[in-house]
C-alpha cells in the first residue's frame, strides 16, 4: 500500500508539473525529418518524450547489464561448484591411494579425469596408481599428458624423472632432470638427482660438473662438509678414469692435488702409486705406498707393496719393508696379521705362528686369522690344532650347528628366528645353502641289494 501511495503521489506531482509547464509554454515545435516532411508537437510533449526515451534507454542498459551480470555470476558459481566437486573426488582418490586401496583410488581418479581432463595433478595421482598396478608405460603416458598441460610444472617433471628411473629408462630420466634445470637452473634436488644418476652409470666427468654447481648454489651448512667430500671423491674418479685412459701425467697431477687438499684421502695415495708404477717409476710408487701406510695405517698399502714385490720375485725386499714398519708400529695388529700371512706364504712357518699368535692373544677373533693359524698348524702336522682353528673359522661348535640365512636379504643367524632383524620380514630364515641344495640334481637312487646278492 505504501508503494502504491508513493507512486500516486509522484504521478500527481509529475502531472501538476507537466500541466504547469504546458501552461507557460503554449507554443508548438516543428521538427523536420526531411525536406518535405515535418512533425509538429507541443513543446511540453517533445520535452517529456525526450525525458521518457532517455529513462527508457538508461533502464534498458541497466537491465541488460543486470542480466549479463546474473548470467556471469551463475556461470562462475556453476564452475566453482564443478571445481569443488572434482577437487573432492580427487582428494578422496588420493586418500584411497595413500591408504593402499588401489582399486577404489583408480575408480575415483578416473572419474575426476573424466570430469576435468585438464587437471595436471590428477594425472600425477593416476600415474601413481598405474605404477602400483604394474602398468608403467600407461603411467608414463599419463605423466606426459600432464607435462603437455603444464610444461613448467616441477611436480610433473620430478614425478616423470623418478618414474623413468624406477622402470630403468635412465636416459629419459636424465632428460627430465635437464628439463627441470632449464626452468630452474639452481634447483638443488634436480642437480643432486642428476648427479647420482651419472654416478650410478660411471659418468664421472658429468657428475663432477653437477657437483660443482651444487656447491655453487649453496647446499646449506648442515650438508656443506658432505658435499665437499663428494666433490673430492668425484675429482678422484675423473683422475682415475684418466689413468685408465693412459693420461698418466694428468691423473698424477690431480692425485697430488687431492693429497694436498686432504692428506687422509686414501684412494688418491693408492692411485698415485699406481700412476708411478705405470710410468715404471717403481721407487716412487713404493715410496708413496710406504708413506701412505705409515701415515694412515690402511691395509691396502700393504697389499699393494706385497703384490709388487712378489710379482717382482723379490720377497726379501718385502720382508725388509715389513720389518721397517714393525720397528715403527710395533703394536699394529693389522701389520702383524699381514706379516704373518707373508711368512706363511714364504714357508717361514715359525715366524708366521709368532705373529699370528700375537694377534690372537690380543683378543682378535676373525675367520681370516683362524684360517691362517689353521694352515700354519697344518704345515707343522699339528692336525688337532689345525682342525680346531678351521672350526673357529667356520663357526662350527661341538654340536655341528648349521647357520640360518634370510632368503630376502641374506642376513646370517646362528639359530632360526621368526623375524629377520635385517629386513624385517617374517618366516624368511632357511638353513644355509638351502637354495643350492634344492637346485642341485637329485642323486642317483641306489639299487636295492637283496638278501644273498653281492654288489
Coordinates of C-alpha atoms in Angstrom, one line a residue:
X1 CA 0.0 0.0 0.0
X2 CA 2.8 2.4 0.8
X3 CA 4.4 1.7 -2.6
X4 CA 1.1 2.5 -4.4
X5 CA 0.5 5.6 -2.4
X6 CA 4.1 6.8 -3.1
X7 CA 3.6 6.0 -6.8
X8 CA 0.4 8.0 -6.9
X9 CA 2.0 10.9 -5.1
X10 CA 4.9 11.0 -7.6
X11 CA 2.4 10.7 -10.5
X12 CA 0.3 13.7 -9.2
X13 CA 3.4 15.8 -8.8
X14 CA 4.5 14.9 -12.3
X15 CA 1.1 15.7 -13.8
X16 CA 1.0 19.0 -12.0
X17 CA 4.5 20.0 -13.2
X18 CA 3.6 18.9 -16.7
X19 CA 0.4 21.0 -16.8
X20 CA 2.2 24.0 -15.3
X21 CA 5.0 23.7 -17.8
X22 CA 2.5 23.4 -20.7
X23 CA 0.6 26.5 -19.4
X24 CA 3.6 28.7 -19.5
X25 CA 4.9 27.2 -22.9
X26 CA 1.7 27.2 -25.1
X27 CA 3.6 27.1 -28.4
X28 CA 4.3 24.3 -30.8
X29 CA 7.6 23.0 -32.1
X30 CA 8.1 21.8 -35.7
X31 CA 10.7 19.1 -36.3
X32 CA 11.8 18.5 -40.0
X33 CA 12.6 14.8 -40.6
X34 CA 13.2 15.5 -44.4
X35 CA 12.9 18.5 -46.8
X36 CA 9.3 17.9 -47.4
X37 CA 8.3 16.1 -44.2
X38 CA 8.0 17.5 -40.7
X39 CA 6.2 16.8 -37.4
X40 CA 4.7 19.5 -35.1
X41 CA 4.2 18.8 -31.4
X42 CA 3.6 21.0 -28.4
X43 CA 6.9 21.8 -26.7
X44 CA 6.0 20.1 -23.4
X45 CA 5.1 16.9 -25.2
X46 CA 8.5 16.8 -27.0
X47 CA 10.4 17.6 -23.8
X48 CA 8.6 14.9 -21.8
X49 CA 9.0 12.4 -24.6
X50 CA 12.8 13.1 -24.7
X51 CA 13.0 12.5 -20.9
X52 CA 11.0 9.3 -21.1
X53 CA 13.1 8.0 -24.0
X54 CA 16.3 8.7 -22.0
X55 CA 14.9 7.0 -19.0
X56 CA 13.8 4.0 -21.1
X57 CA 17.3 3.7 -22.7
X58 CA 19.0 4.1 -19.4
X59 CA 16.8 1.5 -17.7
X60 CA 17.2 -0.8 -20.7
X61 CA 21.0 -0.7 -20.5
X62 CA 20.8 -1.3 -16.8
X63 CA 18.5 -4.2 -17.3
X64 CA 20.8 -5.8 -19.9
X65 CA 23.8 -5.2 -17.6
X66 CA 22.0 -6.8 -14.7
X67 CA 21.1 -9.8 -16.9
X68 CA 24.7 -10.2 -18.1
X69 CA 26.0 -9.9 -14.5
X70 CA 23.5 -12.5 -13.3
X71 CA 24.5 -14.9 -16.1
X72 CA 28.2 -14.4 -15.4
X73 CA 27.6 -15.0 -11.7
X74 CA 25.6 -18.1 -12.5
X75 CA 28.4 -19.5 -14.7
X76 CA 31.0 -18.7 -12.1
X77 CA 29.0 -20.4 -9.4
X78 CA 28.5 -23.4 -11.6
X79 CA 32.2 -23.6 -12.4
X80 CA 33.2 -23.2 -8.8
X81 CA 30.8 -25.9 -7.8
X82 CA 32.2 -28.2 -10.5
X83 CA 35.8 -27.5 -9.4
X84 CA 34.8 -28.2 -5.8
X85 CA 33.1 -31.4 -6.8
X86 CA 36.2 -32.5 -8.8
X87 CA 38.5 -31.5 -6.0
X88 CA 36.5 -33.5 -3.5
X89 CA 36.7 -36.6 -5.8
X90 CA 40.4 -36.0 -6.4
X91 CA 41.2 -35.7 -2.7
X92 CA 39.2 -38.8 -1.9
X93 CA 41.0 -40.7 -4.6
X94 CA 44.4 -39.6 -3.3
X95 CA 43.3 -40.6 0.2
X96 CA 42.4 -44.1 -1.1
X97 CA 45.8 -44.2 -2.8
X98 CA 47.6 -43.4 0.3
X99 CA 45.5 -45.9 2.2
X100 CA 46.5 -48.6 -0.2
X101 CA 43.1 -49.1 -1.7
X102 CA 44.3 -49.0 -5.3
X103 CA 41.1 -50.2 -6.9
X104 CA 39.0 -47.6 -5.3
X105 CA 41.6 -44.9 -6.0
X106 CA 41.7 -45.9 -9.6
X107 CA 37.9 -45.5 -9.9
X108 CA 37.8 -42.1 -8.2
X109 CA 40.7 -40.6 -10.0
X110 CA 39.4 -41.8 -13.4
X111 CA 36.1 -40.2 -12.5
X112 CA 37.9 -36.9 -11.7
X113 CA 39.8 -37.2 -15.0
X114 CA 36.6 -37.7 -17.0
X115 CA 35.1 -34.6 -15.4
X116 CA 38.2 -32.4 -15.9
X117 CA 40.8 -33.8 -18.3
X118 CA 42.9 -30.6 -18.0
X119 CA 44.0 -31.0 -14.3
X120 CA 47.7 -32.0 -14.1
X121 CA 47.7 -33.2 -10.5
X122 CA 45.0 -35.7 -11.3
X123 CA 47.2 -37.2 -14.0
X124 CA 50.1 -37.4 -11.5
X125 CA 48.0 -39.3 -8.9
X126 CA 46.5 -41.6 -11.6
X127 CA 50.0 -42.3 -12.8
X128 CA 51.0 -43.4 -9.3
X129 CA 48.0 -45.7 -9.2
X130 CA 49.0 -47.3 -12.6
X131 CA 52.6 -47.7 -11.4
X132 CA 51.4 -49.6 -8.4
X133 CA 49.3 -51.7 -10.6
X134 CA 52.4 -52.6 -12.7
X135 CA 51.3 -50.6 -15.7
X136 CA 54.4 -48.5 -16.0
X137 CA 54.0 -47.5 -19.6
X138 CA 50.4 -46.3 -19.1
X139 CA 51.6 -44.3 -16.1
X140 CA 54.4 -42.6 -18.1
X141 CA 51.9 -41.7 -20.9
X142 CA 49.6 -40.0 -18.3
X143 CA 52.6 -38.1 -17.0
X144 CA 53.5 -37.0 -20.5
X145 CA 49.9 -35.7 -20.9
X146 CA 50.3 -33.8 -17.6
X147 CA 53.6 -32.3 -19.0
X148 CA 51.7 -31.2 -22.1
X149 CA 49.1 -29.5 -19.9
X150 CA 51.7 -27.8 -17.7
X151 CA 55.2 -28.0 -19.3
X152 CA 56.8 -26.0 -16.5
X153 CA 55.3 -27.9 -13.5
X154 CA 58.2 -29.1 -11.4
X155 CA 56.0 -31.6 -9.7
X156 CA 55.2 -33.2 -13.0
X157 CA 58.8 -33.2 -14.2
X158 CA 60.1 -34.7 -10.9
X159 CA 57.5 -37.4 -11.0
X160 CA 58.3 -38.2 -14.6
X161 CA 62.0 -38.4 -13.8
X162 CA 61.7 -40.6 -10.8
X163 CA 59.3 -42.9 -12.7
X164 CA 61.7 -43.2 -15.6
X165 CA 64.4 -44.2 -13.0
X166 CA 62.1 -46.8 -11.4
X167 CA 61.4 -48.5 -14.8
X168 CA 65.1 -48.4 -15.8
X169 CA 64.8 -45.7 -18.5
X170 CA 67.8 -43.7 -17.2
X171 CA 68.5 -41.6 -20.3
X172 CA 64.9 -40.4 -20.3
X173 CA 65.2 -39.6 -16.5
X174 CA 68.3 -37.6 -17.2
X175 CA 66.4 -35.6 -19.9
X176 CA 63.6 -34.9 -17.4
X177 CA 66.0 -33.6 -14.8
X178 CA 67.6 -31.4 -17.5
X179 CA 64.1 -30.0 -18.3
X180 CA 63.8 -29.0 -14.7
X181 CA 67.2 -27.3 -14.7
X182 CA 66.2 -25.4 -17.9
X183 CA 63.3 -24.0 -15.9
X184 CA 65.2 -23.5 -12.6
X185 CA 69.0 -23.8 -13.1
X186 CA 69.7 -23.8 -9.4
X187 CA 67.3 -26.5 -8.3
X188 CA 69.2 -28.4 -5.7
X189 CA 67.2 -31.6 -5.8
X190 CA 67.4 -31.8 -9.6
X191 CA 71.2 -31.2 -9.5
X192 CA 71.7 -33.9 -6.9
X193 CA 69.4 -36.4 -8.6
X194 CA 71.0 -36.0 -12.0
X195 CA 74.4 -36.2 -10.3
X196 CA 73.5 -39.5 -8.6
X197 CA 72.2 -40.8 -11.9
X198 CA 75.6 -40.1 -13.6
X199 CA 77.4 -41.6 -10.7
X200 CA 75.4 -44.8 -11.0
X201 CA 76.5 -45.1 -14.6
X202 CA 80.1 -44.1 -14.1
X203 CA 79.8 -40.8 -15.9
X204 CA 82.3 -39.2 -13.6
X205 CA 83.0 -36.0 -15.6
X206 CA 79.3 -35.1 -15.9
X207 CA 78.8 -35.9 -12.2
X208 CA 81.7 -33.7 -11.3
X209 CA 80.4 -30.7 -13.2
X210 CA 77.0 -31.1 -11.5
X211 CA 78.7 -31.3 -8.1
X212 CA 80.4 -28.0 -8.7
X213 CA 77.0 -26.5 -9.4
X214 CA 75.6 -27.9 -6.2
X215 CA 78.4 -26.3 -4.2
X216 CA 78.0 -23.0 -6.2
X217 CA 74.3 -22.9 -5.4
X218 CA 75.0 -23.5 -1.7
X219 CA 74.0 -26.8 -0.1
X220 CA 73.4 -25.5 3.4
X221 CA 75.7 -25.5 6.3
X222 CA 74.5 -28.9 7.5
X223 CA 75.5 -30.6 4.2
X224 CA 78.5 -28.5 3.2
X225 CA 81.1 -30.9 4.5
X226 CA 79.4 -33.9 2.9
X227 CA 79.2 -32.1 -0.4
X228 CA 82.8 -31.1 -0.3
X229 CA 83.8 -34.6 0.4
X230 CA 81.7 -35.8 -2.6
X231 CA 83.5 -33.3 -4.8
X232 CA 86.8 -34.7 -3.7
X233 CA 85.7 -38.2 -4.5
X234 CA 84.3 -37.2 -7.9
X235 CA 87.6 -35.5 -8.7
X236 CA 89.4 -38.7 -7.8
X237 CA 87.1 -40.8 -10.1
X238 CA 87.8 -38.4 -13.0
X239 CA 91.5 -38.7 -12.4
X240 CA 91.3 -42.5 -12.1
X241 CA 89.5 -42.6 -15.4
X242 CA 92.3 -40.5 -16.9
X243 CA 94.8 -43.1 -15.5
X244 CA 92.9 -45.9 -17.1
X245 CA 92.9 -44.0 -20.4
X246 CA 96.7 -43.7 -20.1
X247 CA 96.6 -39.9 -19.5
X248 CA 99.1 -40.6 -16.7
X249 CA 100.5 -37.1 -16.2
X250 CA 97.1 -35.6 -15.9
X251 CA 95.9 -38.2 -13.5
X252 CA 99.1 -37.9 -11.4
X253 CA 98.8 -34.2 -11.1
X254 CA 95.2 -34.4 -9.9
X255 CA 96.1 -37.2 -7.4
X256 CA 98.8 -34.9 -5.9
X257 CA 96.4 -32.0 -5.6
X258 CA 93.9 -34.3 -3.8
X259 CA 96.5 -35.4 -1.3
X260 CA 97.4 -31.8 -0.7
X261 CA 93.8 -30.9 0.0
X262 CA 93.1 -34.0 2.1
X263 CA 96.1 -35.9 3.3
X264 CA 93.8 -38.7 4.7
X265 CA 92.2 -39.4 1.3
X266 CA 93.3 -43.0 0.8
X267 CA 92.3 -43.6 -2.8
X268 CA 94.4 -40.7 -4.1
X269 CA 97.6 -42.1 -2.4
X270 CA 96.9 -45.6 -3.7
X271 CA 96.3 -44.5 -7.2
X272 CA 99.3 -42.1 -7.2
X273 CA 101.5 -45.1 -6.6
X274 CA 99.7 -46.9 -9.4
X275 CA 100.4 -44.0 -11.7
X276 CA 104.1 -44.0 -10.8
X277 CA 104.2 -47.8 -11.4
X278 CA 102.5 -47.3 -14.8
X279 CA 105.4 -45.0 -15.7
X280 CA 107.9 -47.6 -14.4
X281 CA 109.0 -45.3 -11.6
X282 CA 108.9 -48.1 -9.1
X283 CA 110.9 -46.4 -6.4
X284 CA 108.4 -43.5 -6.3
X285 CA 105.5 -45.9 -6.2
X286 CA 107.0 -47.8 -3.3
X287 CA 107.7 -44.6 -1.5
X288 CA 104.1 -43.4 -1.9
X289 CA 102.7 -46.6 -0.6
X290 CA 105.1 -46.8 2.3
X291 CA 104.3 -43.2 3.3
X292 CA 100.6 -43.9 2.9
X293 CA 100.7 -46.8 5.3
X294 CA 102.9 -45.1 7.9
X295 CA 100.6 -42.0 7.8
X296 CA 97.2 -43.8 7.6
X297 CA 97.7 -47.4 8.6
X298 CA 95.4 -48.8 5.9
X299 CA 96.0 -52.4 4.8
X300 CA 95.5 -51.6 1.1
X301 CA 99.0 -50.1 1.1
X302 CA 100.4 -53.4 2.4
X303 CA 98.5 -55.3 -0.3
X304 CA 100.0 -53.0 -3.0
X305 CA 103.5 -53.5 -1.7
X306 CA 103.0 -57.2 -1.3
X307 CA 101.7 -57.6 -4.9
X308 CA 104.5 -55.5 -6.3
X309 CA 107.4 -57.3 -4.6
X310 CA 106.1 -60.8 -5.0
X311 CA 105.4 -60.2 -8.7
X312 CA 108.9 -58.9 -9.0
X313 CA 110.1 -62.1 -7.2
X314 CA 111.8 -60.1 -4.5
X315 CA 110.3 -61.3 -1.2
X316 CA 113.4 -60.4 0.7
X317 CA 112.8 -56.7 0.0
X318 CA 109.2 -57.1 1.1
X319 CA 110.4 -58.7 4.3
X320 CA 112.7 -55.7 4.8
X321 CA 109.7 -53.3 4.4
X322 CA 107.6 -55.2 6.9
X323 CA 110.5 -55.2 9.5
X324 CA 110.9 -51.5 8.9
X325 CA 107.2 -51.0 9.6
X326 CA 107.3 -53.2 12.7
X327 CA 110.1 -51.1 14.1
X328 CA 107.9 -48.0 13.8
X329 CA 104.5 -49.6 14.5
X330 CA 105.2 -52.5 16.9
X331 CA 101.6 -52.6 18.2
X332 CA 99.9 -52.6 14.8
X333 CA 97.9 -55.8 14.8
X334 CA 96.9 -55.4 11.1
X335 CA 100.6 -55.2 10.2
X336 CA 101.3 -58.4 12.3
X337 CA 98.5 -60.2 10.6
X338 CA 99.8 -59.3 7.1
X339 CA 103.3 -60.1 8.1
X340 CA 102.3 -63.5 9.5
X341 CA 100.4 -64.2 6.2
X342 CA 103.5 -63.3 4.2
X343 CA 105.7 -65.5 6.4
X344 CA 103.3 -68.4 5.9
X345 CA 103.3 -67.8 2.1
X346 CA 107.2 -67.9 2.2
X347 CA 107.2 -71.1 4.3
X348 CA 108.5 -69.2 7.3
X349 CA 106.0 -71.1 9.4
X350 CA 107.6 -70.4 12.9
X351 CA 107.7 -66.7 12.2
X352 CA 104.2 -66.8 10.9
X353 CA 102.9 -68.5 14.0
X354 CA 104.7 -66.0 16.2
X355 CA 103.0 -63.1 14.5
X356 CA 99.6 -64.8 14.3
X357 CA 99.7 -65.9 18.0
X358 CA 100.4 -62.3 18.9
X359 CA 97.3 -61.1 17.1
X360 CA 95.1 -63.9 18.6
X361 CA 96.4 -63.2 22.1
X362 CA 95.1 -59.6 21.7
X363 CA 91.5 -61.0 21.6
X364 CA 91.0 -60.8 17.8
X365 CA 88.5 -63.3 16.5
X366 CA 88.2 -63.3 12.7
X367 CA 87.8 -66.1 10.2
X368 CA 90.8 -64.8 8.3
X369 CA 93.1 -65.1 11.4
X370 CA 91.8 -68.6 12.2
X371 CA 92.3 -69.8 8.7
X372 CA 95.9 -68.6 8.7
X373 CA 96.5 -70.3 12.0
X374 CA 94.9 -73.5 10.8
X375 CA 97.1 -73.5 7.7
X376 CA 100.2 -72.8 9.8
X377 CA 99.4 -75.8 12.1
X378 CA 98.7 -78.0 9.1
X379 CA 102.1 -77.3 7.7
X380 CA 103.6 -78.3 11.1
X381 CA 101.5 -81.5 11.0
X382 CA 99.6 -80.4 14.1
X383 CA 96.3 -81.8 12.9
X384 CA 94.2 -81.4 16.0
X385 CA 95.2 -77.7 16.4
X386 CA 94.6 -77.2 12.7
X387 CA 91.1 -78.7 12.9
X388 CA 90.3 -76.6 15.9
X389 CA 91.3 -73.4 14.0
X390 CA 89.3 -74.4 11.0
X391 CA 86.2 -75.0 13.2
X392 CA 86.6 -71.5 14.6
X393 CA 87.0 -70.1 11.1
X394 CA 83.8 -71.8 10.0
X395 CA 81.9 -71.1 13.3
X396 CA 81.4 -74.8 14.0
X397 CA 80.9 -75.9 17.6
X398 CA 80.7 -79.4 19.1
X399 CA 77.1 -79.8 18.0
X400 CA 78.0 -79.1 14.3
X401 CA 75.3 -76.5 14.1
X402 CA 74.5 -75.1 10.7
X403 CA 73.6 -71.4 10.4
X404 CA 70.4 -70.0 9.1
X405 CA 70.2 -67.4 6.3
X406 CA 67.4 -64.9 5.4
X407 CA 66.1 -65.7 1.9
X408 CA 65.3 -62.0 1.4
X409 CA 68.5 -60.1 2.5
X410 CA 71.0 -62.9 3.3
X411 CA 71.3 -62.0 7.0
X412 CA 73.0 -64.9 8.9
X413 CA 71.8 -66.1 12.2
X414 CA 73.1 -69.0 14.4
X415 CA 69.6 -70.1 15.3
X416 CA 66.3 -69.9 13.4
X417 CA 64.4 -66.6 14.0
X418 CA 60.7 -65.9 13.2
X419 CA 61.6 -62.3 12.0
X420 CA 64.7 -61.2 10.2
X421 CA 66.5 -58.3 12.1
X422 CA 68.0 -57.2 8.8
X423 CA 65.0 -56.6 6.5
X424 CA 62.1 -57.2 9.0
X425 CA 60.5 -60.0 7.0
X426 CA 58.7 -62.9 8.8
X427 CA 59.3 -66.6 8.1
X428 CA 62.3 -65.9 5.7
X429 CA 65.0 -67.8 7.6
X430 CA 66.1 -71.1 6.0
X431 CA 69.1 -73.3 6.6
X432 CA 72.3 -72.0 5.0
X433 CA 72.7 -73.4 1.5
X434 CA 69.1 -74.5 1.1
X435 CA 68.6 -72.9 -2.3
X436 CA 71.7 -74.6 -3.7
X437 CA 70.5 -77.9 -2.2
X438 CA 67.1 -77.6 -3.8
X439 CA 68.5 -76.6 -7.2
X440 CA 71.0 -79.4 -7.2
X441 CA 70.3 -82.5 -9.3
X442 CA 68.7 -85.4 -7.4
X443 CA 71.1 -88.1 -6.5
X444 CA 71.0 -91.3 -8.4
X445 CA 68.9 -93.7 -6.5
X446 CA 70.9 -96.7 -5.3
X447 CA 69.7 -100.1 -6.5
X448 CA 68.5 -102.2 -3.5
X449 CA 70.6 -105.2 -2.7
X450 CA 68.5 -108.2 -1.9
X451 CA 69.5 -110.9 0.6
X452 CA 72.0 -113.2 -0.8
X453 CA 73.2 -110.8 -3.5
X454 CA 76.6 -109.3 -3.8
X455 CA 77.5 -105.9 -5.3

